[in-house]
Every structure is written in C-alpha cells, then in structure tokens.
PDB file of C-alpha atoms in Angstrom:
ATOM      1  CA  MET A   1      29.489  -8.017 -11.692  1.00 34.00           C
ATOM      2  CA  HIS A   2      27.623 -10.844 -10.159  1.00 40.00           C
ATOM      3  CA  SER A   3      26.252 -13.606 -12.335  1.00 41.00           C
ATOM      4  CA  ILE A   4      22.247 -14.487 -11.065  1.00 44.00           C
ATOM      5  CA  TYR A   5      20.469 -17.463 -12.743  1.00 43.00           C
ATOM      6  CA  VAL A   6      16.824 -17.392 -12.540  1.00 44.00           C
ATOM      7  CA  GLN A   7      14.109 -20.452 -13.560  1.00 44.00           C
ATOM      8  CA  THR A   8      12.203 -19.665 -15.961  1.00 42.00           C
ATOM      9  CA  LEU A   9       8.376 -20.867 -15.112  1.00 42.00           C
ATOM     10  CA  HIS A  10       9.264 -22.956 -18.172  1.00 42.00           C
ATOM     11  CA  GLY A  11      11.598 -24.728 -16.789  1.00 43.00           C
ATOM     12  CA  THR A  12      14.671 -23.018 -18.267  1.00 43.00           C
ATOM     13  CA  PHE A  13      17.249 -21.248 -16.796  1.00 42.00           C
ATOM     14  CA  LEU A  14      18.424 -17.416 -17.591  1.00 43.00           C
ATOM     15  CA  LEU A  15      22.362 -16.041 -16.891  1.00 43.00           C
ATOM     16  CA  MET A  16      22.077 -12.473 -15.995  1.00 44.00           C
ATOM     17  CA  ASP A  17      25.227 -10.263 -15.297  1.00 43.00           C
ATOM     18  CA  THR A  18      23.840  -7.056 -13.131  1.00 42.00           C
ATOM     19  CA  THR A  19      25.812  -5.302 -10.118  1.00 41.00           C
ATOM     20  CA  ALA A  20      25.958  -5.395  -6.924  1.00 41.00           C
ATOM     21  CA  GLU A  21      23.747  -2.269  -6.896  1.00 44.00           C
ATOM     22  CA  SER A  22      21.568  -3.223  -9.357  1.00 51.00           C
ATOM     23  CA  GLN A  23      17.921  -3.882  -7.387  1.00 55.00           C
ATOM     24  CA  PHE A  24      15.210  -6.384  -8.707  1.00 52.00           C
ATOM     25  CA  THR A  25      12.055  -7.969  -7.814  1.00 55.00           C
ATOM     26  CA  TYR A  26      11.306 -11.402  -8.143  1.00 52.00           C
ATOM     27  CA  THR A  27       7.685 -13.292  -9.111  1.00 55.00           C
ATOM     28  CA  VAL A  28       6.440 -16.825  -9.317  1.00 54.00           C
ATOM     29  CA  ALA A  29       4.272 -14.719 -12.490  1.00 57.00           C
ATOM     30  CA  ASP A  30       6.362 -12.750 -13.824  1.00 56.00           C
ATOM     31  CA  GLY A  31      10.667 -13.661 -12.774  1.00 55.00           C
ATOM     32  CA  LEU A  32      13.263 -11.300 -12.114  1.00 55.00           C
ATOM     33  CA  VAL A  33      12.882  -8.082 -12.986  1.00 54.00           C
ATOM     34  CA  VAL A  34      16.229  -5.840 -12.877  1.00 52.00           C
ATOM     35  CA  ARG A  35      15.925  -1.939 -12.497  1.00 52.00           C
ATOM     36  CA  ARG A  36      18.510   0.158 -13.766  1.00 52.00           C
ATOM     37  CA  MET A  37      21.551   1.416 -11.531  1.00 55.00           C
ATOM     38  CA  PRO A  38      21.402   3.535  -8.915  1.00 69.00           C
ATOM     39  CA  GLY A  39      23.461   6.672  -9.300  1.00 82.00           C
ATOM     40  CA  PHE A  40      24.693   9.379  -6.520  1.00 86.00           C
ATOM     41  CA  ALA A  41      21.596  11.366  -5.981  1.00 89.00           C
ATOM     42  CA  HIS A  42      19.277   7.940  -5.338  1.00 88.00           C
ATOM     43  CA  GLU A  43      22.394   6.662  -2.982  1.00 88.00           C
ATOM     44  CA  THR A  44      23.126   9.390  -1.261  1.00 90.00           C
ATOM     45  CA  ALA A  45      19.767  10.418  -0.343  1.00 91.00           C
ATOM     46  CA  SER A  46      18.942   6.663   1.014  1.00 90.00           C
ATOM     47  CA  ARG A  47      22.717   6.617   2.794  1.00 88.00           C
ATOM     48  CA  ALA A  48      21.250  10.307   4.504  1.00 91.00           C
ATOM     49  CA  PHE A  49      17.981   9.104   5.027  1.00 90.00           C
ATOM     50  CA  ILE A  50      19.014   7.155   7.247  1.00 87.00           C
ATOM     51  CA  ARG A  51      20.998   8.999   9.596  1.00 86.00           C
ATOM     52  CA  PHE A  52      17.827  10.782   9.792  1.00 88.00           C
ATOM     53  CA  VAL A  53      16.305   8.788  11.310  1.00 86.00           C
ATOM     54  CA  GLN A  54      18.906   7.873  13.727  1.00 81.00           C
ATOM     55  CA  HIS A  55      19.233  11.557  14.494  1.00 82.00           C
ATOM     56  CA  ALA A  56      15.625  11.792  15.235  1.00 81.00           C
ATOM     57  CA  PHE A  57      15.125   8.969  17.710  1.00 77.00           C
ATOM     58  CA  ASP A  58      18.482   9.869  19.745  1.00 77.00           C
ATOM     59  CA  ASP A  59      16.840  13.694  20.173  1.00 75.00           C
ATOM     60  CA  LEU A  60      13.654  11.292  22.304  1.00 70.00           C
ATOM     61  CA  PRO A  61      15.541  10.750  26.156  1.00 66.00           C
ATOM     62  CA  GLU A  62      12.778   8.189  26.707  1.00 62.00           C
ATOM     63  CA  LEU A  63      13.847   5.948  23.495  1.00 58.00           C
ATOM     64  CA  GLU A  64      17.166   5.959  24.167  1.00 56.00           C
ATOM     65  CA  ARG A  65      18.336   1.811  23.783  1.00 59.00           C
ATOM     66  CA  PHE A  66      15.500   3.090  20.159  1.00 58.00           C
ATOM     67  CA  HIS A  67      18.831   0.865  18.359  1.00 61.00           C
ATOM     68  CA  ASP A  68      18.147  -2.337  20.595  1.00 65.00           C
ATOM     69  CA  PHE A  69      14.487  -2.425  19.669  1.00 67.00           C
ATOM     70  CA  TYR A  70      15.179  -2.362  15.821  1.00 68.00           C
ATOM     71  CA  LEU A  71      18.044  -3.200  12.835  1.00 69.00           C
ATOM     72  CA  GLU A  72      18.247  -0.984   9.695  1.00 72.00           C
ATOM     73  CA  CYS A  73      17.976  -3.554   6.609  1.00 74.00           C
ATOM     74  CA  GLY A  74      19.402  -1.750   3.918  1.00 71.00           C
ATOM     75  CA  SER A  75      18.923  -3.404   0.370  1.00 69.00           C
ATOM     76  CA  THR A  76      17.955  -6.289   2.128  1.00 69.00           C
ATOM     77  CA  ILE A  77      15.702  -8.212   0.065  1.00 68.00           C
ATOM     78  CA  TYR A  78      11.959  -9.582   1.864  1.00 65.00           C
ATOM     79  CA  ARG A  79       9.515 -12.369   0.821  1.00 63.00           C
ATOM     80  CA  ILE A  80       5.956 -11.076   0.888  1.00 62.00           C
ATOM     81  CA  THR A  81       3.474 -13.120   1.901  1.00 57.00           C
ATOM     82  CA  THR A  82       1.016 -14.158  -0.838  1.00 54.00           C
ATOM     83  CA  PRO A  83      -0.383 -16.796  -2.516  1.00 54.00           C
ATOM     84  CA  SER A  84       2.740 -16.334  -5.100  1.00 55.00           C
ATOM     85  CA  LEU A  85       6.240 -16.745  -4.618  1.00 56.00           C
ATOM     86  CA  GLU A  86       7.204 -13.059  -4.455  1.00 65.00           C
ATOM     87  CA  TRP A  87      10.535 -11.152  -2.965  1.00 64.00           C
ATOM     88  CA  LYS A  88      11.388  -7.112  -3.105  1.00 70.00           C
ATOM     89  CA  GLN A  89      14.441  -5.282  -2.969  1.00 76.00           C
ATOM     90  CA  PRO A  90      13.669  -1.767  -1.000  1.00 81.00           C
ATOM     91  CA  ASP A  91      16.484   1.154  -0.786  1.00 86.00           C
ATOM     92  CA  GLU A  92      16.569   1.368   2.672  1.00 87.00           C
ATOM     93  CA  CYS A  93      14.397  -1.002   5.602  1.00 85.00           C
ATOM     94  CA  PHE A  94      14.249  -0.858   8.996  1.00 85.00           C
ATOM     95  CA  TYR A  95      13.161  -4.349  10.842  1.00 82.00           C
ATOM     96  CA  PRO A  96      11.871  -4.326  14.346  1.00 79.00           C
ATOM     97  CA  ASN A  97      13.389  -7.079  16.641  1.00 74.00           C
ATOM     98  CA  GLY A  98      11.893  -9.893  15.898  1.00 74.00           C
ATOM     99  CA  ALA A  99       9.950  -9.257  12.778  1.00 75.00           C
ATOM    100  CA  ARG A 100       9.725 -10.890   9.530  1.00 75.00           C
ATOM    101  CA  SER A 101       8.805  -8.162   7.591  1.00 79.00           C
ATOM    102  CA  PRO A 102      10.417  -4.743   7.655  1.00 85.00           C
ATOM    103  CA  SER A 103       7.777  -1.927   9.112  1.00 87.00           C
ATOM    104  CA  ALA A 104       9.108   1.146   7.369  1.00 90.00           C
ATOM    105  CA  VAL A 105      10.669   1.123   3.707  1.00 92.00           C
ATOM    106  CA  LEU A 106      12.620   3.504   1.868  1.00 92.00           C
ATOM    107  CA  GLN A 107      12.130   4.303  -1.756  1.00 92.00           C
ATOM    108  CA  VAL A 108      14.153   6.558  -4.035  1.00 91.00           C
ATOM    109  CA  GLY A 109      13.020   7.728  -7.445  1.00 87.00           C
ATOM    110  CA  ALA A 110      12.716  10.129 -10.392  1.00 80.00           C
ATOM    111  CA  THR A 111       9.225  11.359 -11.690  1.00 76.00           C
ATOM    112  CA  GLU A 112       8.566   9.053 -14.646  1.00 71.00           C
ATOM    113  CA  HIS A 113       8.958   6.287 -12.202  1.00 79.00           C
ATOM    114  CA  LEU A 114       5.837   7.834 -10.054  1.00 87.00           C
ATOM    115  CA  PRO A 115       3.208   4.944 -11.370  1.00 88.00           C
ATOM    116  CA  GLU A 116       5.714   2.096 -10.493  1.00 86.00           C
ATOM    117  CA  LEU A 117       6.763   3.509  -7.190  1.00 89.00           C
ATOM    118  CA  HIS A 118       2.953   4.314  -6.433  1.00 93.00           C
ATOM    119  CA  THR A 119       2.586   0.659  -7.191  1.00 89.00           C
ATOM    120  CA  ASP A 120       5.623  -0.743  -5.319  1.00 86.00           C
ATOM    121  CA  ALA A 121       3.959   1.359  -2.299  1.00 90.00           C
ATOM    122  CA  ALA A 122       0.812  -0.138  -2.371  1.00 90.00           C
ATOM    123  CA  TRP A 123       1.881  -4.033  -2.740  1.00 85.00           C
ATOM    124  CA  ARG A 124       4.344  -3.648   0.598  1.00 86.00           C
ATOM    125  CA  LEU A 125       1.603  -1.930   2.982  1.00 89.00           C
ATOM    126  CA  THR A 126      -0.928  -4.875   1.379  1.00 85.00           C
ATOM    127  CA  SER A 127       1.458  -7.856   1.409  1.00 74.00           C
ATOM    128  CA  ALA A 128       3.551  -7.313   4.437  1.00 70.00           C
ATOM    129  CA  GLU A 129       3.713  -5.561   7.637  1.00 80.00           C
ATOM    130  CA  VAL A 130       4.890  -2.203   6.107  1.00 87.00           C
ATOM    131  CA  LYS A 131       3.347   0.387   7.796  1.00 90.00           C
ATOM    132  CA  LEU A 132       4.562   2.708   6.080  1.00 93.00           C
ATOM    133  CA  VAL A 133       6.149   3.228   2.288  1.00 94.00           C
ATOM    134  CA  ILE A 134       8.530   6.416   2.219  1.00 95.00           C
ATOM    135  CA  ILE A 135       9.268   7.707  -1.732  1.00 95.00           C
ATOM    136  CA  ILE A 136      12.159  10.771  -2.194  1.00 94.00           C
ATOM    137  CA  ILE A 137      11.478  11.423  -5.427  1.00 94.00           C
ATOM    138  CA  VAL A 138      14.435  13.671  -7.223  1.00 92.00           C
ATOM    139  CA  ALA A 139      13.099  15.286 -10.616  1.00 90.00           C
ATOM    140  CA  PRO A 140      15.044  17.674 -12.703  1.00 90.00           C
ATOM    141  CA  GLN A 141      13.158  21.443 -13.127  1.00 88.00           C
ATOM    142  CA  PRO A 142      13.142  23.429 -16.383  1.00 85.00           C
ATOM    143  CA  SER A 143      15.723  26.033 -16.772  1.00 78.00           C
ATOM    144  CA  ASN A 144      16.882  25.263 -12.882  1.00 77.00           C
ATOM    145  CA  THR A 145      20.601  23.410 -12.336  1.00 84.00           C
ATOM    146  CA  GLU A 146      19.086  21.362  -9.080  1.00 90.00           C
ATOM    147  CA  PRO A 147      16.488  19.422  -8.715  1.00 93.00           C
ATOM    148  CA  ARG A 148      13.148  19.499  -7.645  1.00 93.00           C
ATOM    149  CA  ILE A 149      12.676  17.048  -4.345  1.00 95.00           C
ATOM    150  CA  THR A 150       9.886  15.802  -2.893  1.00 95.00           C
ATOM    151  CA  PHE A 151       8.870  13.602   0.052  1.00 95.00           C
ATOM    152  CA  GLU A 152       5.817  11.379   0.310  1.00 95.00           C
ATOM    153  CA  HIS A 153       4.355   8.880   2.915  1.00 95.00           C
ATOM    154  CA  TRP A 154       2.687   6.098   2.323  1.00 95.00           C
ATOM    155  CA  GLU A 155       0.066   4.183   4.979  1.00 94.00           C
ATOM    156  CA  MET A 156      -2.599   1.886   5.576  1.00 91.00           C
ATOM    157  CA  ALA A 157      -5.810   4.517   6.232  1.00 90.00           C
ATOM    158  CA  GLU A 158      -9.607   4.168   5.753  1.00 88.00           C
ATOM    159  CA  ASP A 159     -11.392   4.992   2.608  1.00 87.00           C
ATOM    160  CA  ASP A 160     -15.043   6.753   2.293  1.00 88.00           C
ATOM    161  CA  TYR A 161     -16.190   3.472   2.750  1.00 88.00           C
ATOM    162  CA  HIS A 162     -14.088   2.612   5.883  1.00 87.00           C
ATOM    163  CA  ARG A 163     -12.251   0.002   3.945  1.00 89.00           C
ATOM    164  CA  ARG A 164      -8.364   0.203   4.887  1.00 89.00           C
ATOM    165  CA  VAL A 165      -6.613   1.505   1.312  1.00 93.00           C
ATOM    166  CA  PRO A 166      -2.737   2.259   0.263  1.00 91.00           C
ATOM    167  CA  THR A 167      -3.074   6.479   0.963  1.00 93.00           C
ATOM    168  CA  LEU A 168      -1.059   8.964   0.489  1.00 94.00           C
ATOM    169  CA  ARG A 169      -0.649  10.952   3.524  1.00 91.00           C
ATOM    170  CA  HIS A 170       1.788  13.264   3.220  1.00 91.00           C
ATOM    171  CA  THR A 171       3.626  15.287   0.798  1.00 93.00           C
ATOM    172  CA  SER A 172       6.397  17.867   1.431  1.00 93.00           C
ATOM    173  CA  ASP A 173       8.305  19.811  -0.662  1.00 95.00           C
ATOM    174  CA  TRP A 174      12.254  20.029   0.066  1.00 94.00           C
ATOM    175  CA  THR A 175      13.691  21.807  -3.593  1.00 93.00           C
ATOM    176  CA  ASP A 176      14.491  25.239  -1.441  1.00 92.00           C
ATOM    177  CA  ALA A 177      14.597  24.197   2.192  1.00 91.00           C
ATOM    178  CA  PRO A 178      13.601  21.746   4.141  1.00 89.00           C
ATOM    179  CA  PRO A 179       9.801  22.302   5.633  1.00 88.00           C
ATOM    180  CA  GLY A 180       9.645  22.895   9.106  1.00 82.00           C
ATOM    181  CA  ASP A 181       6.670  20.394   9.898  1.00 81.00           C
ATOM    182  CA  TYR A 182       8.056  17.456   8.430  1.00 88.00           C
ATOM    183  CA  GLN A 183       7.335  14.654  11.270  1.00 88.00           C
ATOM    184  CA  LEU A 184       7.481  10.575  11.080  1.00 87.00           C
ATOM    185  CA  PRO A 185       5.676   8.168  12.987  1.00 84.00           C
ATOM    186  CA  THR A 186       7.305   6.429  15.807  1.00 79.00           C
ATOM    187  CA  GLU A 187       5.105   3.299  15.515  1.00 78.00           C
ATOM    188  CA  ALA A 188       6.276   2.548  11.622  1.00 82.00           C
ATOM    189  CA  PHE A 189       9.859   2.164  12.888  1.00 77.00           C
ATOM    190  CA  VAL A 190       9.849   0.204  16.839  1.00 71.00           C
ATOM    191  CA  PRO A 191       7.475  -2.677  17.535  1.00 64.00           C
ATOM    192  CA  ASP A 192       4.315  -2.880  18.437  1.00 62.00           C
ATOM    193  CA  VAL A 193       5.156  -3.745  22.225  1.00 54.00           C
ATOM    194  CA  VAL A 194       7.153  -0.584  23.276  1.00 55.00           C
ATOM    195  CA  THR A 195       4.702   1.682  21.387  1.00 53.00           C
ATOM    196  CA  ARG A 196       2.050   0.686  23.500  1.00 54.00           C
ATOM    197  CA  ALA A 197       4.277   0.604  26.543  1.00 56.00           C
ATOM    198  CA  HIS A 198       5.212   4.333  25.707  1.00 58.00           C
ATOM    199  CA  TYR A 199       3.377   6.158  23.033  1.00 55.00           C
ATOM    200  CA  HIS A 200       0.317   6.603  21.858  1.00 54.00           C
ATOM    201  CA  PRO A 201      -0.458   6.053  18.477  1.00 50.00           C
ATOM    202  CA  THR A 202      -0.441   8.965  17.377  1.00 51.00           C
ATOM    203  CA  THR A 203       3.192  10.437  18.209  1.00 71.00           C
ATOM    204  CA  PHE A 204       5.243  11.680  15.619  1.00 77.00           C
ATOM    205  CA  LEU A 205       8.637  12.105  15.531  1.00 77.00           C
ATOM    206  CA  SER A 206      10.078  15.755  14.897  1.00 80.00           C
ATOM    207  CA  PRO A 207      13.300  15.984  13.524  1.00 84.00           C
ATOM    208  CA  ARG A 208      15.655  19.215  13.385  1.00 86.00           C
ATOM    209  CA  THR A 209      15.858  21.297  11.015  1.00 89.00           C
ATOM    210  CA  THR A 210      19.581  20.669  10.959  1.00 90.00           C
ATOM    211  CA  HIS A 211      19.062  17.568  10.484  1.00 90.00           C
ATOM    212  CA  MET A 212      16.460  18.170   7.567  1.00 92.00           C
ATOM    213  CA  GLN A 213      19.062  20.166   5.797  1.00 93.00           C
ATOM    214  CA  ALA A 214      21.582  17.499   5.605  1.00 92.00           C
ATOM    215  CA  VAL A 215      19.065  14.883   3.625  1.00 92.00           C
ATOM    216  CA  ARG A 216      18.566  17.992   1.512  1.00 94.00           C
ATOM    217  CA  ASN A 217      22.165  19.327   1.079  1.00 94.00           C
ATOM    218  CA  CYS A 218      23.675  15.345   0.224  1.00 93.00           C
ATOM    219  CA  ILE A 219      20.997  14.404  -2.321  1.00 94.00           C
ATOM    220  CA  LEU A 220      21.849  18.531  -4.043  1.00 94.00           C
ATOM    221  CA  ARG A 221      25.416  16.642  -4.479  1.00 93.00           C
ATOM    222  CA  GLY A 222      25.002  13.704  -5.616  1.00 92.00           C
ATOM    223  CA  TRP A 223      22.728  15.180  -8.416  1.00 92.00           C
ATOM    224  CA  LYS A 224      25.759  17.390  -9.340  1.00 91.00           C
ATOM    225  CA  LEU A 225      28.270  14.504  -9.172  1.00 90.00           C
ATOM    226  CA  ASP A 226      25.478  12.753 -11.738  1.00 87.00           C
ATOM    227  CA  GLN A 227      25.234  15.910 -14.020  1.00 86.00           C
ATOM    228  CA  ASP A 228      29.125  15.511 -14.155  1.00 85.00           C
ATOM    229  CA  ASP A 229      28.210  11.768 -15.195  1.00 80.00           C
ATOM    230  CA  ALA A 230      25.625  12.709 -17.113  1.00 77.00           C
ATOM    231  CA  ALA A 231      28.046  15.551 -19.295  1.00 79.00           C
ATOM    232  CA  ALA A 232      30.839  12.628 -20.104  1.00 73.00           C
ATOM    233  CA  TYR A 233      28.557   9.730 -20.654  1.00 66.00           C
ATOM    234  CA  PRO A 234      25.653  11.076 -21.792  1.00 60.00           C
ATOM    235  CA  SER A 235      24.944   6.967 -22.433  1.00 52.00           C
ATOM    236  CA  ALA A 236      24.537   6.960 -18.582  1.00 51.00           C
ATOM    237  CA  GLU A 237      21.232   6.336 -17.536  1.00 54.00           C
ATOM    238  CA  TYR A 238      20.911   6.440 -13.241  1.00 51.00           C
ATOM    239  CA  LEU A 239      17.968   7.357 -10.532  1.00 57.00           C
TER     240      LEU A 239
END
C-alpha cells in the first residue's frame, strides 16, 4: 500500500491509501479521483498491446530503429496543458523523443465505463499533444462465458463545420476473432520529423493476424482469471 497526501482547495490534507496499480486523475478543481484497481483482463490487455505495437513496427524494415524514436512509458502520469493544473494517468502511453506529453494513449475499460472513457479521450486529444487514443472495451456477454472485446480509435478530425474535434474514427470487434483489416496510424507513434521524412500522413501499420490473435488470447485468459476471482471473492471489483 502507498500513502498519498493531497492538499485540497481549502488547505486541508487528505491521507489516502491506495495500491501501486490504482489509477488516478488530479485537477485543482476536483482534487484527486482514485479509480478501482485494475484486474487481470485489464492488465493483460494493456501489456499485450505494447508487444503488439512493437511487433507491428518490427515488420517495417525501413523503421528497424523504431525504438530509437519513442519511449514506452506505461502508466506514467503526465501533465495536461490547460489553464488549470491537471494530470492524467493512462494505462499505457508512447512518448516520441523530445516530447513533453504522449502522442498515443491506451485505455482499457468495461461497457459501463464508456462515458468516462470517451470523456477522457476527448480531454486528452484537446488538452495535450495526443494524436491517438485507443480504447479497449472488455465486457460480459449474456449467456456467454467469454467477453465482448471492442477496439475504438479516437483522433482529431474535421466535423461538418470544418472544426477539428475529437472523433471516433474506427471501431473493430475482436470478440470472435481479430479483424482482418485492423490498422494503426504510424504518425501517432513516431516524431513528426520522422513521419515527414519517411511516411505520408496516411501511412498505417498492418499488424500480423498472429500478433492480433495473441492480444485477444491474453485478454481472454485474463478475463478467465477475473471470473475465477469473482467467484471466490464476490465483493471484488475489477476493470
């Protein structure tokens, strides 16, 4: 357990005990918001996605030194540039070299968390230099022992009034099998100077089916462990 002291707007201090895996958001206006402890499905999805991105870039010979261009920073808390003082903690994030905030962020959650996840995605895209927010949704299915797995890609795009706004650009269903057309935008993971030198802005990574299947399998195995824990400890709350 870790003790966190938070100074409130009224000058008082709160002592909170939380685990290293607990996630939190801090704003001057709202104070500290501590979320539930992630479970197995949450963590396996997060870790598997990191390996997934690595494999996708390893398949591009022209970017064989890809790892020189970015840092995998996990759930590092980063400051969002807004008029108020705010920090956000992602599940995983990628920092291009020299950047002060991540360019790609991953969040994992369940269906009931979608409004919060979508609000977070919009906040990240409009308040920092984030180019891509990927949301992995792992949710139970009625009369089915396996969960529904959905990937969402959020990016900035023009609306009907030519305003750049946070937009759900792509949704893919991984429930029964990984989709054959899943892609990742290259520019979200490497510095702009590298993208301009080597790639057209619309360049995409096309991961191998075997690597996508590995991500899905990890999520399913994590889900099974969560269900076993829930049966043994009914009060446990994960994901």
